[in-house]
Structures are given as structure tokens and as C-alpha cells.
mmCIF file of C-alpha atoms and ligand atoms in Angstrom:
data_model
loop_
_atom_site.group_PDB
_atom_site.id
_atom_site.type_symbol
_atom_site.label_atom_id
_atom_site.label_comp_id
_atom_site.label_asym_id
_atom_site.label_seq_id
_atom_site.Cartn_x
_atom_site.Cartn_y
_atom_site.Cartn_z
ATOM 1 C CA MET Z 1 11.564 -2.243 7.446
ATOM 2 C CA LEU Z 2 9.672 -5.466 6.979
ATOM 3 C CA ALA Z 3 10.406 -9.022 7.386
ATOM 4 C CA ILE Z 4 8.000 -11.670 6.295
ATOM 5 C CA GLU Z 5 8.844 -15.203 7.997
ATOM 6 C CA ASN Z 6 7.542 -18.539 6.705
ATOM 7 C CA LEU Z 7 4.350 -17.224 5.925
ATOM 8 C CA THR Z 8 1.455 -19.713 5.273
ATOM 9 C CA LYS Z 9 -2.184 -19.012 4.803
ATOM 10 C CA SER Z 10 -5.277 -20.750 3.763
ATOM 11 C CA TYR Z 11 -9.061 -19.716 3.283
ATOM 12 C CA ASN Z 12 -11.618 -21.887 4.886
ATOM 13 C CA ARG Z 13 -9.112 -24.684 5.613
ATOM 14 C CA GLY Z 14 -8.805 -24.946 1.678
ATOM 15 C CA ALA Z 15 -5.687 -24.929 -0.678
ATOM 16 C CA LEU Z 16 -2.892 -22.940 0.665
ATOM 17 C CA ALA Z 17 -3.120 -19.315 -0.735
ATOM 18 C CA LEU Z 18 0.489 -18.540 0.312
ATOM 19 C CA LYS Z 19 2.855 -21.186 0.999
ATOM 20 C CA ASP Z 20 5.940 -20.631 3.463
ATOM 21 C CA ILE Z 21 6.761 -17.182 1.805
ATOM 22 C CA SER Z 22 10.056 -15.348 3.308
ATOM 23 C CA PHE Z 23 11.444 -12.099 2.264
ATOM 24 C CA CYS Z 24 12.725 -8.908 3.707
ATOM 25 C CA ILE Z 25 11.948 -5.313 2.444
ATOM 26 C CA GLU Z 26 14.733 -2.713 3.070
ATOM 27 C CA PRO Z 27 13.503 0.729 4.011
ATOM 28 C CA HIS Z 28 13.457 3.146 1.161
ATOM 29 C CA THR Z 29 12.879 1.101 -1.700
ATOM 30 C CA PHE Z 30 10.208 0.180 -4.133
ATOM 31 C CA THR Z 31 9.263 -3.503 -4.401
ATOM 32 C CA ALA Z 32 6.819 -4.760 -6.899
ATOM 33 C CA ILE Z 33 5.159 -7.956 -6.562
ATOM 34 C CA LEU Z 34 4.325 -9.657 -9.973
ATOM 35 C CA GLY Z 35 2.189 -12.874 -10.411
ATOM 36 C CA PRO Z 36 -0.870 -14.127 -12.205
ATOM 37 C CA SER Z 37 -4.306 -13.502 -11.220
ATOM 38 C CA GLY Z 38 -5.146 -15.569 -8.078
ATOM 39 C CA ALA Z 39 -1.444 -16.107 -7.098
ATOM 40 C CA GLY Z 40 -1.717 -14.591 -3.681
ATOM 41 C CA LYS Z 41 -0.499 -10.956 -3.967
ATOM 42 C CA THR Z 42 -3.415 -9.471 -2.204
ATOM 43 C CA THR Z 43 -3.663 -12.273 0.262
ATOM 44 C CA LEU Z 44 0.070 -11.425 1.140
ATOM 45 C CA LEU Z 45 -0.726 -7.444 1.713
ATOM 46 C CA ARG Z 46 -3.612 -8.502 3.970
ATOM 47 C CA CYS Z 47 -1.644 -10.918 5.937
ATOM 48 C CA ILE Z 48 1.038 -8.123 6.458
ATOM 49 C CA LEU Z 49 -1.481 -5.992 7.943
ATOM 50 C CA GLN Z 50 -2.896 -8.497 10.181
ATOM 51 C CA LEU Z 51 -6.439 -8.196 8.223
ATOM 52 C CA VAL Z 52 -6.643 -12.039 8.179
ATOM 53 C CA LYS Z 53 -5.492 -14.763 10.368
ATOM 54 C CA LEU Z 54 -2.368 -16.532 9.394
ATOM 55 C CA ASP Z 55 -1.892 -20.278 9.399
ATOM 56 C CA GLY Z 56 1.520 -19.958 10.077
ATOM 57 C CA GLY Z 57 4.640 -17.690 10.213
ATOM 58 C CA ARG Z 58 5.646 -14.301 11.276
ATOM 59 C CA VAL Z 59 5.265 -10.650 10.218
ATOM 60 C CA TRP Z 60 7.854 -7.999 11.462
ATOM 61 C CA PHE Z 61 7.276 -4.538 10.801
ATOM 62 C CA GLN Z 62 10.383 -2.347 12.060
ATOM 63 C CA GLY Z 63 11.448 -4.923 14.777
ATOM 64 C CA GLN Z 64 7.628 -5.494 15.953
ATOM 65 C CA ASP Z 65 6.089 -8.843 15.431
ATOM 66 C CA LEU Z 66 2.838 -7.668 14.357
ATOM 67 C CA THR Z 67 1.632 -11.657 14.616
ATOM 68 C CA ASN Z 68 2.559 -11.582 18.104
ATOM 69 C CA CYS Z 69 1.957 -8.315 19.578
ATOM 70 C CA SER Z 70 -0.579 -6.558 21.996
ATOM 71 C CA ALA Z 71 -3.804 -4.688 19.934
ATOM 72 C CA LYS Z 72 -2.184 -1.248 21.110
ATOM 73 C CA ASP Z 73 0.990 -2.422 19.430
ATOM 74 C CA LEU Z 74 -0.613 -3.342 16.307
ATOM 75 C CA ARG Z 75 -2.729 -0.239 16.136
ATOM 76 C CA ASN Z 76 0.433 1.766 16.736
ATOM 77 C CA SER Z 77 2.240 -0.192 13.751
ATOM 78 C CA ARG Z 78 -0.870 0.168 11.413
ATOM 79 C CA THR Z 79 -0.738 3.950 11.698
ATOM 80 C CA GLN Z 80 2.649 3.820 9.952
ATOM 81 C CA ILE Z 81 1.300 1.389 6.909
ATOM 82 C CA ALA Z 82 -0.799 2.958 4.468
ATOM 83 C CA THR Z 83 -2.722 1.083 1.875
ATOM 84 C CA VAL Z 84 -3.398 2.279 -1.781
ATOM 85 C CA ALA Z 85 -6.174 -0.143 -3.236
ATOM 86 C CA GLN Z 86 -7.170 -1.232 -6.688
ATOM 87 C CA GLN Z 87 -10.786 0.439 -6.096
ATOM 88 C CA PHE Z 88 -10.135 3.979 -5.121
ATOM 89 C CA ASN Z 89 -10.867 3.400 -1.444
ATOM 90 C CA LEU Z 90 -11.843 7.173 -0.142
ATOM 91 C CA VAL Z 91 -14.833 8.236 1.651
ATOM 92 C CA ARG Z 92 -16.762 9.210 -1.309
ATOM 93 C CA ARG Z 93 -19.138 12.018 0.047
ATOM 94 C CA ARG Z 94 -16.175 13.650 1.917
ATOM 95 C CA SER Z 95 -13.934 16.116 0.130
ATOM 96 C CA ALA Z 96 -10.041 15.313 -0.836
ATOM 97 C CA LEU Z 97 -8.797 17.343 2.407
ATOM 98 C CA GLU Z 98 -11.288 15.450 4.922
ATOM 99 C CA ASN Z 99 -10.126 11.995 3.307
ATOM 100 C CA CYS Z 100 -6.477 13.108 4.161
ATOM 101 C CA LEU Z 101 -7.380 13.978 7.521
ATOM 102 C CA GLY Z 102 -9.106 10.550 7.844
ATOM 103 C CA GLY Z 103 -5.431 9.205 8.048
ATOM 104 C CA ARG Z 104 -5.085 10.950 11.202
ATOM 105 C CA LEU Z 105 -8.665 10.881 13.104
ATOM 106 C CA GLN Z 106 -7.574 8.334 15.610
ATOM 107 C CA GLU Z 107 -5.089 10.464 17.431
ATOM 108 C CA LEU Z 108 -7.754 13.110 17.899
ATOM 109 C CA PRO Z 109 -10.193 13.443 20.817
ATOM 110 C CA LEU Z 110 -13.718 12.193 19.633
ATOM 111 C CA TRP Z 111 -15.257 15.634 19.669
ATOM 112 C CA ARG Z 112 -13.171 17.128 17.088
ATOM 113 C CA CYS Z 113 -13.894 13.940 14.806
ATOM 114 C CA PHE Z 114 -17.920 14.546 15.479
ATOM 115 C CA LEU Z 115 -17.704 18.101 14.797
ATOM 116 C CA GLY Z 116 -15.082 18.256 12.156
ATOM 117 C CA VAL Z 117 -13.014 20.728 13.944
ATOM 118 C CA PHE Z 118 -9.466 19.960 13.221
ATOM 119 C CA PRO Z 119 -6.264 21.493 14.814
ATOM 120 C CA ILE Z 120 -4.618 24.243 12.254
ATOM 121 C CA SER Z 121 -1.324 22.274 12.153
ATOM 122 C CA LEU Z 122 -3.094 19.123 11.031
ATOM 123 C CA LEU Z 123 -5.208 21.026 8.143
ATOM 124 C CA ASN Z 124 -1.837 22.321 7.223
ATOM 125 C CA GLU Z 125 -0.119 19.229 7.119
ATOM 126 C CA ALA Z 126 -3.175 17.792 5.023
ATOM 127 C CA MET Z 127 -2.909 20.655 2.678
ATOM 128 C CA ALA Z 128 0.519 20.306 2.267
ATOM 129 C CA ALA Z 129 0.144 16.483 1.262
ATOM 130 C CA LEU Z 130 -2.337 17.666 -1.470
ATOM 131 C CA GLU Z 131 0.026 19.956 -2.593
ATOM 132 C CA ARG Z 132 2.724 17.475 -2.762
ATOM 133 C CA VAL Z 133 0.155 15.408 -4.769
ATOM 134 C CA GLN Z 134 -0.717 18.549 -6.914
ATOM 135 C CA LEU Z 135 -4.280 18.543 -5.877
ATOM 136 C CA LEU Z 136 -4.267 21.710 -3.829
ATOM 137 C CA ASP Z 137 -6.917 22.960 -6.288
ATOM 138 C CA VAL Z 138 -9.662 20.322 -5.571
ATOM 139 C CA ALA Z 139 -8.954 19.784 -1.921
ATOM 140 C CA PHE Z 140 -12.511 20.789 -1.151
ATOM 141 C CA GLN Z 141 -14.437 18.801 -3.898
ATOM 142 C CA ARG Z 142 -16.095 15.949 -2.962
ATOM 143 C CA ALA Z 143 -13.994 12.451 -3.664
ATOM 144 C CA ASP Z 144 -16.659 10.769 -5.851
ATOM 145 C CA ARG Z 145 -16.349 13.892 -8.293
ATOM 146 C CA LEU Z 146 -12.758 13.507 -8.894
ATOM 147 C CA SER Z 147 -11.281 11.347 -11.804
ATOM 148 C CA GLY Z 148 -9.874 7.821 -10.737
ATOM 149 C CA GLY Z 149 -6.253 9.315 -11.037
ATOM 150 C CA GLN Z 150 -7.135 11.963 -9.059
ATOM 151 C CA GLN Z 151 -8.812 9.488 -6.437
ATOM 152 C CA GLN Z 152 -5.562 7.565 -6.027
ATOM 153 C CA ARG Z 153 -3.366 10.841 -5.641
ATOM 154 C CA VAL Z 154 -5.911 11.733 -2.800
ATOM 155 C CA ALA Z 155 -4.886 8.046 -1.338
ATOM 156 C CA ILE Z 156 -1.442 8.976 -1.614
ATOM 157 C CA ALA Z 157 -1.910 12.406 0.043
ATOM 158 C CA ARG Z 158 -3.760 10.528 2.871
ATOM 159 C CA ALA Z 159 -0.774 8.224 3.293
ATOM 160 C CA LEU Z 160 1.579 11.393 3.734
ATOM 161 C CA THR Z 161 -1.050 13.007 6.181
ATOM 162 C CA GLN Z 162 -1.033 9.805 8.119
ATOM 163 C CA ARG Z 163 2.799 9.806 8.199
ATOM 164 C CA ALA Z 164 2.922 6.363 7.059
ATOM 165 C CA ARG Z 165 6.839 4.720 6.741
ATOM 166 C CA LEU Z 166 5.403 1.940 4.570
ATOM 167 C CA ILE Z 167 2.688 2.044 1.485
ATOM 168 C CA LEU Z 168 1.030 -1.166 0.348
ATOM 169 C CA ALA Z 169 -0.170 -0.655 -2.904
ATOM 170 C CA ASP Z 170 -2.418 -3.174 -4.424
ATOM 171 C CA GLU Z 171 -2.757 -2.663 -8.137
ATOM 172 C CA PRO Z 172 -3.096 1.104 -7.718
ATOM 173 C CA ILE Z 173 -3.135 1.668 -11.334
ATOM 174 C CA ALA Z 174 -5.437 -1.104 -12.476
ATOM 175 C CA SER Z 175 -8.473 1.245 -13.214
ATOM 176 C CA LEU Z 176 -6.450 3.985 -14.874
ATOM 177 C CA ASP Z 177 -5.417 5.019 -18.495
ATOM 178 C CA PRO Z 178 -1.800 4.763 -19.390
ATOM 179 C CA GLU Z 179 -0.690 8.021 -18.891
ATOM 180 C CA THR Z 180 -2.079 8.721 -15.570
ATOM 181 C CA ALA Z 181 -0.984 5.084 -14.462
ATOM 182 C CA HIS Z 182 2.441 6.955 -15.087
ATOM 183 C CA ILE Z 183 1.960 9.793 -13.187
ATOM 184 C CA VAL Z 184 0.718 7.679 -10.182
ATOM 185 C CA LEU Z 185 3.607 5.225 -9.895
ATOM 186 C CA GLY Z 186 5.905 8.312 -10.681
ATOM 187 C CA LEU Z 187 4.568 9.571 -7.558
ATOM 188 C CA LEU Z 188 4.891 6.565 -5.393
ATOM 189 C CA ARG Z 189 8.520 6.353 -6.802
ATOM 190 C CA SER Z 190 9.506 9.902 -5.992
ATOM 191 C CA LEU Z 191 7.762 9.387 -2.127
ATOM 192 C CA CYS Z 192 10.455 6.725 -1.927
ATOM 193 C CA THR Z 193 13.534 8.546 -3.467
ATOM 194 C CA GLN Z 194 12.698 11.991 -2.272
ATOM 195 C CA GLU Z 195 10.750 11.340 1.237
ATOM 196 C CA GLY Z 196 12.171 7.727 2.002
ATOM 197 C CA LEU Z 197 9.290 5.902 2.344
ATOM 198 C CA THR Z 198 9.041 2.416 1.321
ATOM 199 C CA ILE Z 199 6.884 1.495 -1.207
ATOM 200 C CA VAL Z 200 5.614 -2.532 -1.784
ATOM 201 C CA CYS Z 201 3.324 -2.640 -4.924
ATOM 202 C CA ASN Z 202 1.418 -5.461 -6.555
ATOM 203 C CA LEU Z 203 1.555 -4.934 -10.430
ATOM 204 C CA HIS Z 204 0.320 -6.790 -13.145
ATOM 205 C CA GLN Z 205 2.309 -4.759 -15.816
ATOM 206 C CA VAL Z 206 6.079 -5.996 -16.010
ATOM 207 C CA GLU Z 207 7.032 -3.496 -18.103
ATOM 208 C CA LEU Z 208 6.182 -0.452 -15.434
ATOM 209 C CA ALA Z 209 7.030 -3.009 -13.187
ATOM 210 C CA LYS Z 210 10.648 -2.767 -14.376
ATOM 211 C CA GLN Z 211 10.509 0.999 -14.993
ATOM 212 C CA TYR Z 212 9.706 2.030 -11.553
ATOM 213 C CA SER Z 213 10.955 -0.881 -9.051
ATOM 214 C CA ASP Z 214 14.209 -1.614 -7.355
ATOM 215 C CA ARG Z 215 13.377 -5.214 -6.813
ATOM 216 C CA ILE Z 216 10.650 -7.761 -7.929
ATOM 217 C CA LEU Z 217 9.308 -10.429 -6.058
ATOM 218 C CA GLY Z 218 7.424 -12.975 -8.118
ATOM 219 C CA ILE Z 219 4.573 -15.082 -6.773
ATOM 220 C CA GLN Z 220 3.166 -17.974 -8.568
ATOM 221 C CA ALA Z 221 0.152 -20.326 -6.696
ATOM 222 C CA GLY Z 222 0.968 -19.016 -3.210
ATOM 223 C CA GLU Z 223 5.085 -19.424 -3.834
ATOM 224 C CA LEU Z 224 7.733 -17.076 -4.092
ATOM 225 C CA VAL Z 225 9.352 -18.010 -7.160
ATOM 226 C CA LEU Z 226 11.575 -15.012 -7.605
ATOM 227 C CA ASP Z 227 13.180 -12.222 -5.535
ATOM 228 C CA MET Z 228 15.870 -10.136 -7.396
ATOM 229 C CA PRO Z 229 17.056 -6.792 -8.000
ATOM 230 C CA THR Z 230 14.998 -5.042 -11.197
ATOM 231 C CA HIS Z 231 17.716 -4.439 -12.912
ATOM 232 C CA GLN Z 232 18.971 -8.364 -13.047
ATOM 233 C CA LEU Z 233 15.282 -9.504 -14.351
ATOM 234 C CA SER Z 234 15.354 -11.308 -17.623
ATOM 235 C CA SER Z 235 12.702 -12.641 -20.043
ATOM 236 C CA SER Z 236 13.368 -16.240 -18.511
ATOM 237 C CA ASP Z 237 12.624 -14.573 -14.991
ATOM 238 C CA ILE Z 238 9.028 -13.432 -16.185
ATOM 239 C CA ASN Z 239 8.311 -16.721 -17.687
ATOM 240 C CA ARG Z 240 8.971 -18.202 -14.295
ATOM 241 C CA ILE Z 241 6.413 -16.245 -12.876
ATOM 242 C CA TYR Z 242 3.801 -16.396 -15.586
ATOM 243 C CA ARG Z 243 4.330 -20.236 -16.642
ATOM 244 C CA SER Z 244 1.215 -22.007 -16.294
HETATM 245 N N1 LIG F 301 -11.820 -14.061 0.828
HETATM 246 C C1 LIG F 301 -11.364 -15.270 0.462
HETATM 247 N N2 LIG F 301 -11.941 -16.648 0.734
HETATM 248 C C2 LIG F 301 -11.579 -17.623 -0.181
HETATM 249 N N3 LIG F 301 -10.655 -17.883 -1.020
HETATM 250 C C3 LIG F 301 -9.988 -16.417 -1.219
HETATM 251 C C4 LIG F 301 -10.319 -15.319 -0.501
HETATM 252 N N4 LIG F 301 -9.575 -14.138 -1.087
HETATM 253 C C5 LIG F 301 -8.557 -15.069 -1.653
HETATM 254 N N5 LIG F 301 -8.899 -16.240 -2.042
HETATM 255 C C6 LIG F 301 -8.299 -17.164 -2.715
HETATM 256 O O1 LIG F 301 -7.020 -16.927 -2.543
HETATM 257 C C7 LIG F 301 -6.153 -17.007 -3.649
HETATM 258 C C8 LIG F 301 -5.252 -15.784 -3.790
HETATM 259 O O2 LIG F 301 -6.265 -14.761 -4.102
HETATM 260 P P1 LIG F 301 -5.445 -13.608 -4.166
HETATM 261 O O3 LIG F 301 -6.662 -12.422 -4.251
HETATM 262 O O4 LIG F 301 -4.650 -13.113 -3.087
HETATM 263 O O5 LIG F 301 -4.853 -13.492 -5.570
HETATM 264 P P2 LIG F 301 -4.242 -12.223 -6.240
HETATM 265 O O6 LIG F 301 -2.725 -12.462 -6.707
HETATM 266 O O7 LIG F 301 -4.202 -10.804 -5.496
HETATM 267 O O8 LIG F 301 -5.170 -11.998 -7.617
HETATM 268 P P3 LIG F 301 -5.355 -11.071 -8.545
HETATM 269 O O9 LIG F 301 -4.209 -10.575 -9.361
HETATM 270 O O10 LIG F 301 -6.525 -11.067 -9.445
HETATM 271 O O11 LIG F 301 -5.776 -9.700 -7.766
HETATM 272 C C9 LIG F 301 -6.988 -17.190 -4.807
HETATM 273 O O12 LIG F 301 -7.104 -18.776 -5.216
HETATM 274 C C10 LIG F 301 -8.380 -16.808 -4.373
HETATM 275 O O13 LIG F 301 -9.282 -17.406 -4.775
HETATM 276 MG MG1 LIG F 302 -5.374 -9.043 -5.987
#
């Protein structure tokens, strides 16, 4: 699904934020990325999406080299990658349903986007996605009137409407209470197990990473210091990620 090859990134020619990182992500898996604050987790997701310029290395997504492809191919690949961010990243004044439809705007003619006239099949798909995350009852409510947990679930429904194959989640539970955090991670886990999506999720909570992921990557000061199946993770491995 995803292959990262010797990825190196610095900001403003300063210290390296990511140093020679390589790993592969198998399809239909849930990978948790752990690491202290400032380790480079968000930068890694930005590099995968090509939102920042890499200093070196390659990012392969479903066989396509995103670091060396046309703008059109990059756009096409990005339609299959959805993001769920730490800060709820919905259009605040739009309804849950409209936010889901936003995941497919680029395939519609401009007039439909301007007038907000969507094909019935797409509306059905977006409603089904909201039903999947159990938010059908708030489909027509403005995003900024939803709770944090509901907003994250709308972001997941948007990813489903987008028909993404890969979800990159950057601390999706950072602003949520423990119970809601379980609901959101459980939902991501079930999309992986039941719908075959691939999840890569930055997390700060080791226990939750152990509970929900198949595999753990550990980043420390821009270096990949750990890459192993979750069930093999020991406390000394955790120490390796978080040692100062
Ligand atoms: N836009 C930027 N300009 C300059 N430096 C940046 C920028 N974004 C991140 N950095 C630096 O890159 C390094 C990695 O930051 P990054 O945000 O990727 O860490 P992180 O692991 O996501 O941290 P956190 O857990 O706090 O979210 C840090 O040293 C940070 O200061
Ligand atoms: Mg971050």
C-alpha cells in the first residue's frame, strides 16, 4: 500500500526533522506511530501526502512514486488518501453531510459545486457513510455544532465518501475524552478489519496503540527506532522510543 524509502526532511535547511526513514505498510493493516513531541510524526504524514518538499527519498503509494509523478497522478493518488487531523478539520459552517460530499467535489462539474446540487447516488453514498459512523441523525447539522467526537466521526465518514483506501490520522483523539477516544479508534479499527482500509495513525497513548494497532513504528528525534508487530512490543521497546 505504502512504501517509504530513505526519506529525509529538514525545515528551512535546519536540523533534520526526518533522517533516512524507510518502511512499508501492508494493505488492510492498522499501524500506530509513536514518538515524543517533536519526533517528526506529523512531518512524516505531510511528507507522505507531498504537502512539504522532501530533501531526499521516495514515497510509493500503490506502486506510484508520489515524489516523482505528474501533478495529475499525484492528485489521483491523493483522492485515495484521506486525513483525519488532531484539530477537527471540517468546514465549520457546512453540515455533516456537506462535509462528507466535500470528499468528492473534485470529480463533479463546477456548476454542481456552486449550486450545491449533487447526484442522488453521491448523496446516498454520503448518507451511508454517516450511517456507518452512526451519525445519520445529525447529517444536516452544522459541523461546528457537533461535539469533538462527532466531528472526528464526520471526518471518518468523509474519508469513506471519498472512497479512500488509506487513512492518515494525526493524533485523531488528542482532544477527546477517554471514552470518545475508544469510539473513534474502534471505528478506525473496524474500517480496517471490515472494509479493508489501511490506517496509519500518530498517537501519544501507548496503551491505546497496543490495543488497536497491528504494528508499531517508533520515531525518536527524526529517526525510526522501532518497527515491529504490536503483540511483540515490550516495555524496553517503549523505553527505546521515549528515552531522552
Ligand atoms: N513548519 C515548520 N517549520 C519549521 N520547523 C518545523 C515545522 N514543522 C515542524 N517543525 C519541526 O520539525 C520537528 C518535527 O515536528 P513534528 O511536528 O513533525 O513533530 P511531532 O512528532 O508531530 O510532534 P507532536 O507530537 O508534538 O505533534 C520539530 O523539531 C519541529 O519543531
Ligand atoms: Mg504532530
